[in-house]
Short mmCIF file of C-alpha atoms in Angstrom, two decimals:
data_model
loop_
_atom_site.label_atom_id
_atom_site.label_comp_id
_atom_site.label_asym_id
_atom_site.label_seq_id
_atom_site.Cartn_x
_atom_site.Cartn_y
_atom_site.Cartn_z
CA MET A 148 18.94 26.98 -6.09
CA PRO A 149 15.65 25.93 -7.48
CA LYS A 150 13.26 25.63 -5.59
CA MET A 151 9.74 22.99 -4.83
CA MET A 152 6.71 22.59 -2.83
CA ALA A 153 6.33 20.12 -1.04
CA ALA A 154 4.48 18.26 1.83
CA VAL A 155 5.95 18.31 5.15
CA PHE A 156 5.92 16.45 8.55
CA ALA A 157 6.02 19.17 10.81
CA GLU A 158 5.14 17.74 14.13
CA PRO A 159 2.81 15.09 15.19
CA GLY A 160 -0.97 16.55 14.17
CA ARG A 161 0.37 18.74 11.67
CA ILE A 162 2.18 18.02 7.76
CA VAL A 163 2.11 21.35 5.87
CA LEU A 164 2.79 22.81 2.93
CA GLU A 165 6.91 24.15 2.52
CA SER A 166 9.60 25.38 -0.35
CA ARG A 167 12.03 23.30 -0.55
CA PRO A 168 15.17 22.74 -3.07
CA VAL A 169 14.91 20.73 -5.61
CA PRO A 170 17.00 17.43 -4.67
CA ASP A 171 20.50 17.18 -6.38
CA VAL A 172 20.85 13.86 -8.76
CA GLY A 173 23.85 11.73 -7.89
CA PRO A 174 24.89 8.86 -10.11
CA LEU A 175 22.44 6.33 -9.88
CA ASP A 176 19.12 8.40 -9.20
CA ALA A 177 16.60 9.94 -11.61
CA LEU A 178 14.77 13.11 -10.55
CA VAL A 179 11.34 12.71 -11.30
CA ARG A 180 8.45 15.41 -11.64
CA ILE A 181 5.41 14.20 -10.07
CA SER A 182 2.13 14.17 -12.50
CA THR A 183 -0.46 12.30 -9.67
CA THR A 184 0.55 10.62 -6.74
CA THR A 185 -1.65 9.98 -3.55
CA ILE A 186 -2.49 10.06 0.35
CA CYS A 187 -2.20 6.82 1.91
CA GLY A 188 -2.95 5.50 5.44
CA THR A 189 0.47 5.32 6.62
CA ASP A 190 0.58 8.58 5.97
CA VAL A 191 -2.14 9.24 8.31
CA HIS A 192 -0.07 6.82 11.02
CA ILE A 193 2.68 9.49 10.25
CA LEU A 194 0.61 12.65 10.73
CA ARG A 195 -0.75 11.06 13.94
CA GLY A 196 2.11 10.50 15.34
CA GLU A 197 1.87 6.24 15.21
CA TYR A 198 4.55 5.33 13.04
CA PRO A 199 8.00 7.99 13.81
CA VAL A 200 9.60 9.91 11.16
CA ALA A 201 11.80 12.77 11.47
CA LYS A 202 10.63 16.45 11.42
CA GLY A 203 11.07 18.13 8.28
CA LEU A 204 10.61 14.58 6.53
CA ILE A 205 8.71 15.23 3.16
CA VAL A 206 5.88 12.40 3.03
CA GLY A 207 4.23 9.97 0.15
CA HIS A 208 5.50 7.09 -1.25
CA GLU A 209 3.48 6.51 -4.27
CA PRO A 210 4.63 8.61 -7.80
CA VAL A 211 3.37 8.97 -10.94
CA GLY A 212 5.62 11.42 -12.86
CA ILE A 213 8.07 12.56 -15.93
CA ILE A 214 12.07 11.88 -16.03
CA GLU A 215 13.12 14.98 -15.39
CA LYS A 216 16.83 14.29 -15.09
CA LEU A 217 18.54 10.76 -15.06
CA GLY A 218 21.97 10.57 -12.80
CA SER A 219 25.20 9.65 -15.11
CA GLU A 220 25.24 5.89 -14.38
CA VAL A 221 21.76 5.78 -14.94
CA LYS A 222 20.97 3.44 -18.57
CA GLY A 223 18.42 2.39 -19.99
CA TYR A 224 15.89 5.18 -19.60
CA LYS A 225 15.24 8.46 -20.72
CA GLU A 226 14.97 11.89 -19.86
CA GLY A 227 10.70 13.20 -20.39
CA GLN A 228 10.04 9.38 -20.18
CA ARG A 229 6.57 8.52 -18.25
CA VAL A 230 7.13 6.21 -15.33
CA ILE A 231 6.54 4.85 -11.85
CA ALA A 232 8.08 3.75 -8.67
CA GLY A 233 7.07 1.44 -5.88
CA ALA A 234 6.40 2.59 -2.37
CA ILE A 235 9.35 -0.01 -1.66
CA THR A 236 12.48 1.40 -3.47
CA PRO A 237 14.87 -1.45 -3.30
CA SER A 238 18.84 -1.22 -3.42
CA GLY A 239 18.79 -4.58 -5.87
CA HIS A 240 22.36 -5.68 -4.48
CA SER A 241 22.26 -6.35 -0.91
CA TYR A 242 21.74 -9.77 0.31
CA ALA A 243 18.26 -8.95 1.55
CA CYS A 244 17.05 -8.11 -2.17
CA LEU A 245 19.21 -11.52 -3.67
CA CYS A 246 17.22 -13.99 -1.48
CA GLY A 247 13.45 -12.00 -2.44
CA ALA A 248 13.16 -10.07 0.80
CA HIS A 249 13.29 -6.62 -1.31
CA SER A 250 11.21 -4.97 1.31
CA GLN A 251 13.72 -5.83 3.63
CA ASP A 252 16.59 -4.30 2.25
CA GLY A 253 19.77 -3.45 4.45
CA PRO A 254 22.77 -2.56 1.41
CA GLY A 255 24.49 -0.75 4.61
CA THR A 256 24.20 -3.12 7.81
CA ARG A 257 26.66 -6.12 8.26
CA HIS A 258 24.68 -8.75 7.09
CA GLY A 259 22.73 -7.23 4.41
CA PHE A 260 19.15 -7.29 6.03
CA LYS A 261 17.19 -4.02 8.06
CA PRO A 262 13.30 -4.87 9.18
CA ALA A 263 11.50 -2.62 6.64
CA GLY A 264 14.58 -1.23 4.94
CA GLY A 265 13.58 -1.54 1.53
CA TRP A 266 11.07 1.40 2.50
CA ARG A 267 12.84 4.79 2.06
CA PHE A 268 10.20 7.33 -0.01
CA GLY A 269 8.72 9.26 2.63
CA ASN A 270 9.85 6.65 5.82
CA THR A 271 13.79 6.93 5.50
CA ILE A 272 14.70 9.50 2.68
CA ASP A 273 11.70 12.57 1.20
CA GLY A 274 9.05 11.25 -0.50
CA CYS A 275 6.98 12.06 -3.42
CA GLN A 276 3.80 14.76 -2.21
CA ALA A 277 5.55 17.08 -3.21
CA GLU A 278 6.18 18.44 -6.89
CA PHE A 279 9.97 16.70 -7.58
CA VAL A 280 11.21 13.34 -5.87
CA LEU A 281 14.57 12.04 -5.82
CA VAL A 282 14.14 7.87 -6.56
CA PRO A 283 17.67 6.29 -6.03
CA ASP A 284 18.88 3.45 -7.60
CA ALA A 285 16.78 4.03 -10.45
CA MET A 286 17.57 1.48 -12.65
CA THR A 287 16.18 -0.76 -9.74
CA ASN A 288 12.83 0.94 -9.20
CA LEU A 289 11.81 3.07 -12.22
CA ALA A 290 9.18 1.45 -14.57
CA PRO A 291 8.13 2.58 -17.93
CA VAL A 292 4.57 3.22 -18.03
CA PRO A 293 2.79 1.76 -20.83
CA SER A 294 1.48 5.16 -23.03
CA ASN A 295 -2.38 3.61 -23.30
CA LEU A 296 -2.69 3.49 -19.41
CA ALA A 297 -3.44 6.78 -17.81
CA ASP A 298 -1.84 8.21 -14.78
CA GLU A 299 -5.25 6.91 -12.48
CA GLN A 300 -4.98 3.47 -13.95
CA VAL A 301 -1.48 2.86 -12.62
CA LEU A 302 -1.60 5.20 -10.04
CA MET A 303 -2.58 2.22 -6.89
CA CYS A 304 0.28 0.37 -8.29
CA PRO A 305 3.34 1.33 -6.08
CA ASP A 306 1.56 0.24 -3.27
CA ILE A 307 -2.03 -0.02 -2.46
CA MET A 308 -1.99 -2.40 -5.35
CA SER A 309 0.49 -4.29 -4.80
CA THR A 310 0.16 -4.49 -1.10
CA GLY A 311 -3.53 -5.62 -1.57
CA PHE A 312 -2.03 -8.90 -3.84
CA ALA A 313 0.65 -9.22 -1.24
CA GLY A 314 -1.91 -10.23 1.05
CA ALA A 315 -3.38 -12.83 -1.01
CA GLU A 316 -0.02 -14.29 -2.18
CA GLY A 317 1.28 -13.99 1.36
CA GLY A 318 -2.34 -16.45 2.62
CA SER A 319 -0.75 -18.93 -0.65
CA VAL A 320 -4.41 -18.55 -2.08
CA ARG A 321 -5.32 -21.47 -4.08
CA ILE A 322 -7.90 -22.24 -6.63
CA GLY A 323 -11.20 -22.87 -5.15
CA ASP A 324 -10.23 -21.64 -1.43
CA ILE A 325 -12.50 -19.28 0.28
CA VAL A 326 -10.92 -15.81 1.37
CA ALA A 327 -12.00 -13.56 3.77
CA VAL A 328 -10.94 -9.87 3.95
CA PHE A 329 -11.19 -7.91 7.14
CA ALA A 330 -11.32 -3.88 6.01
CA LEU A 331 -11.90 -2.89 2.52
CA GLY A 332 -10.49 0.46 1.95
CA PRO A 333 -8.52 0.22 -1.04
CA ILE A 334 -5.77 -1.47 0.01
CA GLY A 335 -8.70 -4.66 1.39
CA LEU A 336 -10.51 -4.14 -1.67
CA CYS A 337 -6.76 -5.49 -3.92
CA ALA A 338 -6.58 -7.99 -1.81
CA ALA A 339 -10.36 -9.19 -2.74
CA LEU A 340 -9.35 -8.74 -5.71
CA GLY A 341 -5.74 -10.22 -5.36
CA ALA A 342 -7.31 -13.68 -4.18
CA ARG A 343 -10.17 -13.74 -7.05
CA LEU A 344 -7.44 -13.64 -9.82
CA MET A 345 -5.09 -16.44 -7.51
CA GLY A 346 -8.47 -18.90 -8.00
CA ALA A 347 -10.26 -17.66 -5.00
CA THR A 348 -13.65 -19.01 -5.63
CA THR A 349 -15.29 -17.11 -2.42
CA VAL A 350 -14.67 -14.08 -1.37
CA ILE A 351 -16.20 -12.71 2.31
CA GLY A 352 -15.48 -8.73 2.48
CA VAL A 353 -16.21 -7.23 5.94
CA ASP A 354 -16.77 -3.03 6.28
CA THR A 355 -19.28 -1.05 7.30
CA VAL A 356 -19.09 2.14 4.99
CA PRO A 357 -21.67 1.75 2.21
CA GLU A 358 -19.42 3.05 -0.80
CA ARG A 359 -16.80 0.44 0.53
CA LEU A 360 -19.33 -2.08 0.85
CA ALA A 361 -20.48 -0.79 -3.20
CA VAL A 362 -17.33 -1.33 -4.55
CA ALA A 363 -16.38 -4.46 -3.18
CA ARG A 364 -19.27 -5.41 -5.19
CA LYS A 365 -18.51 -4.25 -8.04
CA LEU A 366 -14.72 -5.63 -8.06
CA GLY A 367 -16.23 -9.08 -7.76
CA VAL A 368 -16.78 -9.47 -3.53
CA ASP A 369 -19.09 -12.31 -3.45
CA HIS A 370 -20.60 -11.44 -0.13
CA VAL A 371 -20.40 -8.53 2.37
CA VAL A 372 -20.42 -8.34 5.85
CA ASP A 373 -21.29 -5.31 7.65
CA PHE A 374 -19.77 -5.65 11.09
CA LYS A 375 -22.33 -3.03 12.87
CA LYS A 376 -25.39 -5.14 11.87
CA SER A 377 -24.33 -8.50 12.62
CA ASP A 378 -20.61 -10.54 14.24
CA PRO A 379 -18.53 -11.09 11.48
CA VAL A 380 -16.79 -13.92 12.94
CA ALA A 381 -20.54 -16.02 13.48
CA ALA A 382 -21.28 -14.22 9.67
CA ILE A 383 -18.24 -15.68 8.21
CA ARG A 384 -19.13 -19.01 9.84
CA GLU A 385 -22.74 -19.26 8.58
CA LEU A 386 -21.08 -18.74 5.32
CA THR A 387 -19.06 -21.29 5.46
CA ALA A 388 -21.34 -24.04 7.15
CA GLY A 389 -19.10 -23.77 10.22
CA ARG A 390 -15.74 -24.75 8.47
CA GLY A 391 -14.26 -21.30 7.86
CA VAL A 392 -12.20 -19.64 5.23
CA ASP A 393 -8.79 -21.10 3.95
CA VAL A 394 -7.22 -18.03 3.81
CA ALA A 395 -8.06 -15.11 5.89
CA ILE A 396 -6.48 -11.33 5.52
CA GLU A 397 -6.31 -8.42 7.94
CA ALA A 398 -6.59 -5.26 6.23
CA LEU A 399 -6.32 -3.00 8.82
CA GLY A 400 -3.60 -3.43 11.98
CA THR A 401 -6.26 -3.07 14.87
CA GLN A 402 -6.89 -6.37 18.15
CA GLN A 403 -10.03 -6.08 16.67
CA THR A 404 -9.65 -7.14 12.96
CA PHE A 405 -6.57 -9.30 14.19
CA GLU A 406 -8.43 -11.52 16.24
CA SER A 407 -11.54 -11.28 14.55
CA ALA A 408 -9.88 -13.36 11.03
CA LEU A 409 -7.24 -15.40 13.37
CA ARG A 410 -11.15 -16.64 14.66
CA VAL A 411 -12.78 -17.57 11.47
CA LEU A 412 -9.87 -19.60 10.13
CA ARG A 413 -10.18 -23.32 9.44
CA PRO A 414 -7.75 -25.89 11.01
CA GLY A 415 -4.55 -25.28 8.70
CA GLY A 416 -5.47 -21.90 7.48
CA THR A 417 -3.24 -18.75 6.70
CA LEU A 418 -4.04 -15.17 8.55
CA SER A 419 -2.41 -12.99 6.26
CA SER A 420 -1.67 -9.48 7.41
CA LEU A 421 -1.59 -6.48 6.17
CA GLY A 422 -2.23 -3.98 8.99
CA VAL A 423 0.12 -1.30 10.32
CA TYR A 424 -0.03 -2.31 13.85
CA SER A 425 0.41 0.96 16.27
CA SER A 426 0.56 -0.89 20.10
CA ASP A 427 1.06 -5.04 20.44
CA LEU A 428 -0.89 -7.28 19.75
CA ARG A 429 -2.06 -10.38 21.57
CA ILE A 430 -3.00 -13.79 20.07
CA PRO A 431 -6.69 -15.46 22.12
CA LEU A 432 -5.66 -18.80 23.11
CA ASP A 433 -8.62 -20.38 22.21
CA ALA A 434 -8.52 -18.75 18.72
CA PHE A 435 -5.01 -20.17 18.32
CA THR A 436 -6.29 -23.92 18.94
CA ALA A 437 -3.43 -23.91 21.90
CA GLY A 438 -1.03 -23.49 19.47
CA LEU A 439 -2.53 -26.81 18.15
CA GLY A 440 -4.61 -25.34 14.75
CA ASP A 441 -1.58 -25.45 12.44
CA ASN A 442 -2.62 -22.44 11.38
CA LYS A 443 -0.10 -19.97 9.58
CA ILE A 444 0.57 -16.31 10.79
CA VAL A 445 2.33 -14.22 7.62
CA THR A 446 3.13 -10.56 7.32
CA SER A 447 3.70 -9.28 4.42
CA LEU A 448 5.48 -4.95 3.32
CA CYS A 449 4.23 -4.58 -0.46
CA PRO A 450 7.08 -5.71 -2.88
CA GLY A 451 9.12 -3.11 -5.21
CA GLY A 452 11.43 -2.74 -7.24
CA LYS A 453 10.69 -2.54 -11.56
CA GLU A 454 9.52 -5.74 -11.99
CA ARG A 455 7.26 -5.76 -9.55
CA MET A 456 5.70 -2.29 -10.89
CA ARG A 457 6.05 -4.13 -14.38
CA ARG A 458 3.45 -7.16 -13.69
CA LEU A 459 0.90 -5.04 -12.26
CA MET A 460 1.04 -2.57 -14.73
CA ASP A 461 0.55 -5.64 -17.31
CA VAL A 462 -2.79 -6.96 -14.82
CA ILE A 463 -3.86 -3.22 -15.82
CA ALA A 464 -3.32 -3.54 -19.43
CA ALA A 465 -4.99 -6.58 -19.69
CA GLY A 466 -7.95 -5.78 -18.43
CA ARG A 467 -7.98 -7.90 -15.16
CA ALA A 468 -8.25 -5.42 -12.89
CA ASP A 469 -10.19 -1.77 -12.97
CA LEU A 470 -8.99 0.37 -10.37
CA GLY A 471 -10.67 3.72 -11.22
CA ALA A 472 -13.52 3.25 -8.66
CA LEU A 473 -11.11 3.44 -5.79
CA VAL A 474 -9.97 7.58 -6.91
CA THR A 475 -13.04 8.93 -5.35
CA HIS A 476 -11.52 12.45 -4.94
CA ARG A 477 -8.67 15.07 -6.62
CA PHE A 478 -7.05 17.68 -4.65
CA LYS A 479 -4.56 19.67 -5.86
CA LEU A 480 -0.98 19.95 -4.24
CA ALA A 481 -1.52 23.67 -2.55
CA ASP A 482 -4.72 21.69 -1.29
CA ILE A 483 -2.83 19.05 0.21
CA GLU A 484 -3.38 19.50 3.98
CA LYS A 485 -7.64 20.34 2.72
CA ALA A 486 -6.93 16.81 1.29
CA TYR A 487 -5.29 15.17 4.72
CA ASP A 488 -8.43 16.53 6.62
CA LEU A 489 -10.75 14.75 4.42
CA PHE A 490 -8.68 11.52 4.28
CA ALA A 491 -7.58 11.66 8.08
CA HIS A 492 -11.31 11.41 8.76
CA GLN A 493 -12.50 9.72 5.81
CA ARG A 494 -15.57 11.72 5.16
CA ASP A 495 -17.88 12.11 1.73
CA GLY A 496 -16.96 8.50 1.34
CA VAL A 497 -13.38 8.69 0.55
CA LEU A 498 -10.97 5.57 -0.79
CA LYS A 499 -8.14 7.59 -3.19
CA ILE A 500 -7.73 11.08 -3.49
CA ALA A 501 -5.93 11.70 -6.76
CA LEU A 502 -3.40 15.22 -5.92
CA THR A 503 -2.05 16.69 -8.84
CA PRO A 504 0.34 20.05 -9.06
#
């Protein structure tokens, strides 16, 4: 049986490189040979045991690669074609999918819904930090990569770009809006860019890492607030003349950032939450205006499927988004444990790591 190298969740605190069988291909599947992938903050939650997955699972959910083999029933693709697949791989036929909730896909349930069920790579099935990945429901999920786009240009599409843009979309950003983004990691930076593309005329970013603040300025963030130098709530209130923002996007997943995002909303504003939370959240009574402030709190898991991927790649191809600055480090798959150590400890100004075979 052919073998491949893969990054495997061994136990909390340990993701290790192991030899694994190359997956068999079912009728509706595609085997993709990975050319480039990356590490996500959610993978770090898995590494730390903050998000539970089965021991022995191959991690990773952001694949760029070449079709190695197609299932017997897959039409419209060819072996040797360069493709991406989203971090969310919906079946395309469940009740959840057919009402537009692809991320909550539950084809095996009686009612067709499952919380976060569309997230399969590195969660419920083997992921793509490996030499090969098996893509389920290939005709729903494989998106051909235009020949004029390099791997690293589309590497953010499967998750980071899709999730960040979903933060702006979930917040229903409108032309002329003021938007605050809390935490300028890769997802927060993409959320800021998404808000600008949707028409926000003032975008405020909150972080403290100098490299992140610098990239935020390059991406067109109008004001950056270093939370170690000033209270971000007070600073944003001052920038908006006490009014508050139309949309606040929380892109980290902590009580502090969630609460700050709630406190900077104008009456009737929207808190769009992207963070992965590892403990219960508390909603302060005063920030919630006792439930009378007409505010909305919405959550998003990144949309997936080939149409979402096509649209995101079109944004890049049209020159509306250049996310090359997010790739700050490059590692070979053989050095995956070193890559995780760097990324998990956020050393050396790391934003995203490009992993290649």
